[in-house]
Short mmCIF file of C-alpha atoms in Angstrom, two decimals:
data_model
loop_
_atom_site.label_atom_id
_atom_site.label_comp_id
_atom_site.label_asym_id
_atom_site.label_seq_id
_atom_site.Cartn_x
_atom_site.Cartn_y
_atom_site.Cartn_z
CA UNK A 20 12.80 13.49 0.04
CA UNK A 21 15.83 12.77 -2.41
CA UNK A 22 16.86 9.38 -0.70
CA UNK A 23 16.15 5.97 -2.30
CA UNK A 24 12.84 4.56 -1.30
CA UNK A 25 14.48 1.88 0.59
CA UNK A 26 16.25 4.44 2.71
CA UNK A 27 13.69 6.88 3.15
CA UNK A 28 11.19 4.29 4.44
CA UNK A 29 13.27 4.08 7.80
CA UNK A 30 11.87 7.64 8.55
CA UNK A 31 8.07 7.01 7.91
CA UNK A 32 5.29 5.89 10.03
CA UNK A 33 2.93 4.91 7.17
CA UNK A 34 2.98 4.67 3.42
CA UNK A 35 0.11 5.77 1.14
CA UNK A 36 0.01 4.34 -2.57
CA UNK A 37 -2.39 5.13 -5.13
CA UNK A 38 -0.70 2.94 -7.74
CA UNK A 39 -0.13 -0.68 -7.09
CA UNK A 40 1.80 -1.49 -10.18
CA UNK A 41 5.10 -0.34 -8.91
CA UNK A 42 8.15 -2.05 -7.39
CA UNK A 43 8.04 0.33 -4.34
CA UNK A 44 5.10 -1.33 -3.38
CA UNK A 45 6.54 -4.63 -3.39
CA UNK A 46 9.27 -3.39 -1.24
CA UNK A 47 6.76 -1.67 1.02
CA UNK A 48 4.85 -4.81 1.57
CA UNK A 49 7.93 -6.63 2.88
CA UNK A 50 8.37 -4.00 5.73
CA UNK A 51 6.39 -3.70 8.87
CA UNK A 52 5.02 -0.16 7.98
CA UNK A 53 1.19 0.27 7.65
CA UNK A 54 0.22 0.77 4.05
CA UNK A 55 -2.86 2.52 2.66
CA UNK A 56 -3.63 1.54 -0.64
CA UNK A 57 -6.15 3.70 -2.68
CA UNK A 58 -7.92 1.49 -4.86
CA UNK A 59 -8.89 3.14 -8.23
CA UNK A 60 -10.24 -0.17 -9.55
CA UNK A 61 -7.89 -0.17 -12.63
CA UNK A 62 -5.78 -2.91 -11.58
CA UNK A 63 -6.91 -6.36 -10.57
CA UNK A 64 -5.05 -8.81 -8.62
CA UNK A 65 -5.69 -12.69 -8.78
CA UNK A 66 -7.50 -14.13 -5.89
CA UNK A 67 -4.59 -15.34 -3.85
CA UNK A 68 -2.72 -11.87 -4.21
CA UNK A 69 -6.09 -9.96 -3.63
CA UNK A 70 -6.50 -11.73 -0.44
CA UNK A 71 -2.92 -10.85 0.69
CA UNK A 72 -3.28 -7.32 -0.27
CA UNK A 73 -6.57 -6.95 1.52
CA UNK A 74 -4.96 -8.59 4.79
CA UNK A 75 -1.62 -6.36 4.51
CA UNK A 76 -3.12 -3.07 3.44
CA UNK A 77 -5.80 -0.61 4.51
CA UNK A 78 -7.60 -0.10 1.40
CA UNK A 79 -9.75 2.87 0.35
CA UNK A 80 -11.73 2.79 -2.84
CA UNK A 81 -11.61 5.79 -5.22
CA UNK A 82 -14.47 6.83 -7.40
CA UNK A 83 -14.39 8.65 -10.79
CA UNK A 84 -15.92 12.13 -11.16
CA UNK A 85 -17.52 13.75 -14.06
CA UNK A 86 -14.15 15.06 -15.32
CA UNK A 87 -12.69 11.49 -15.07
CA UNK A 88 -10.70 12.47 -12.04
CA UNK A 89 -10.27 10.08 -9.08
CA UNK A 90 -11.89 11.04 -5.90
CA UNK A 91 -11.46 9.52 -2.37
CA UNK A 92 -13.75 10.08 0.61
CA UNK A 93 -11.62 12.32 2.89
CA UNK A 94 -13.08 10.83 6.10
CA UNK A 95 -12.50 7.30 5.01
CA UNK A 96 -8.83 8.04 3.94
CA UNK A 97 -8.15 9.85 7.24
CA UNK A 98 -9.68 6.69 9.08
CA UNK A 99 -7.28 4.50 7.09
CA UNK A 100 -4.36 6.56 7.85
CA UNK A 101 -5.08 7.25 11.55
CA UNK A 102 -6.74 4.11 12.47
CA UNK A 103 -5.03 0.52 13.02
CA UNK A 104 -1.78 -0.61 14.48
CA UNK A 105 1.47 1.25 14.24
CA UNK A 106 3.03 -1.81 12.68
CA UNK A 107 2.00 -4.45 10.23
CA UNK A 108 2.97 -8.15 9.70
CA UNK A 109 4.82 -8.45 6.56
CA UNK A 110 5.45 -12.22 6.90
CA UNK A 111 3.45 -13.40 3.84
CA UNK A 112 5.10 -10.93 1.52
CA UNK A 113 8.46 -11.69 3.02
CA UNK A 114 8.20 -15.46 2.29
CA UNK A 115 7.07 -14.64 -1.15
CA UNK A 116 9.37 -11.89 -2.25
CA UNK A 117 12.54 -12.68 0.10
CA UNK A 118 12.05 -16.30 0.71
CA UNK A 119 12.21 -15.58 4.22
CA UNK A 120 11.59 -18.86 6.08
#
């Protein structure tokens, strides 16, 4: 896909992120698309943000193998991708990022 993220997102059913420190995640959080966030444990959110992320995203923990490469349980990832509603409620993030009252 060569379109801008904001345009390409119209054509997807779900988003998978493995790097939360990106502006595309903040854009995604403001949409109604479900989000799977692979948590490598390398970025910590403050308590209010962590609660919002946990409510909004399907979080899949990663572990690190002997070669220091991240690994995710395939069944857990599949459950996160295939499970849950087709749409998500972005209201909390819209009010935070877009002042959408």
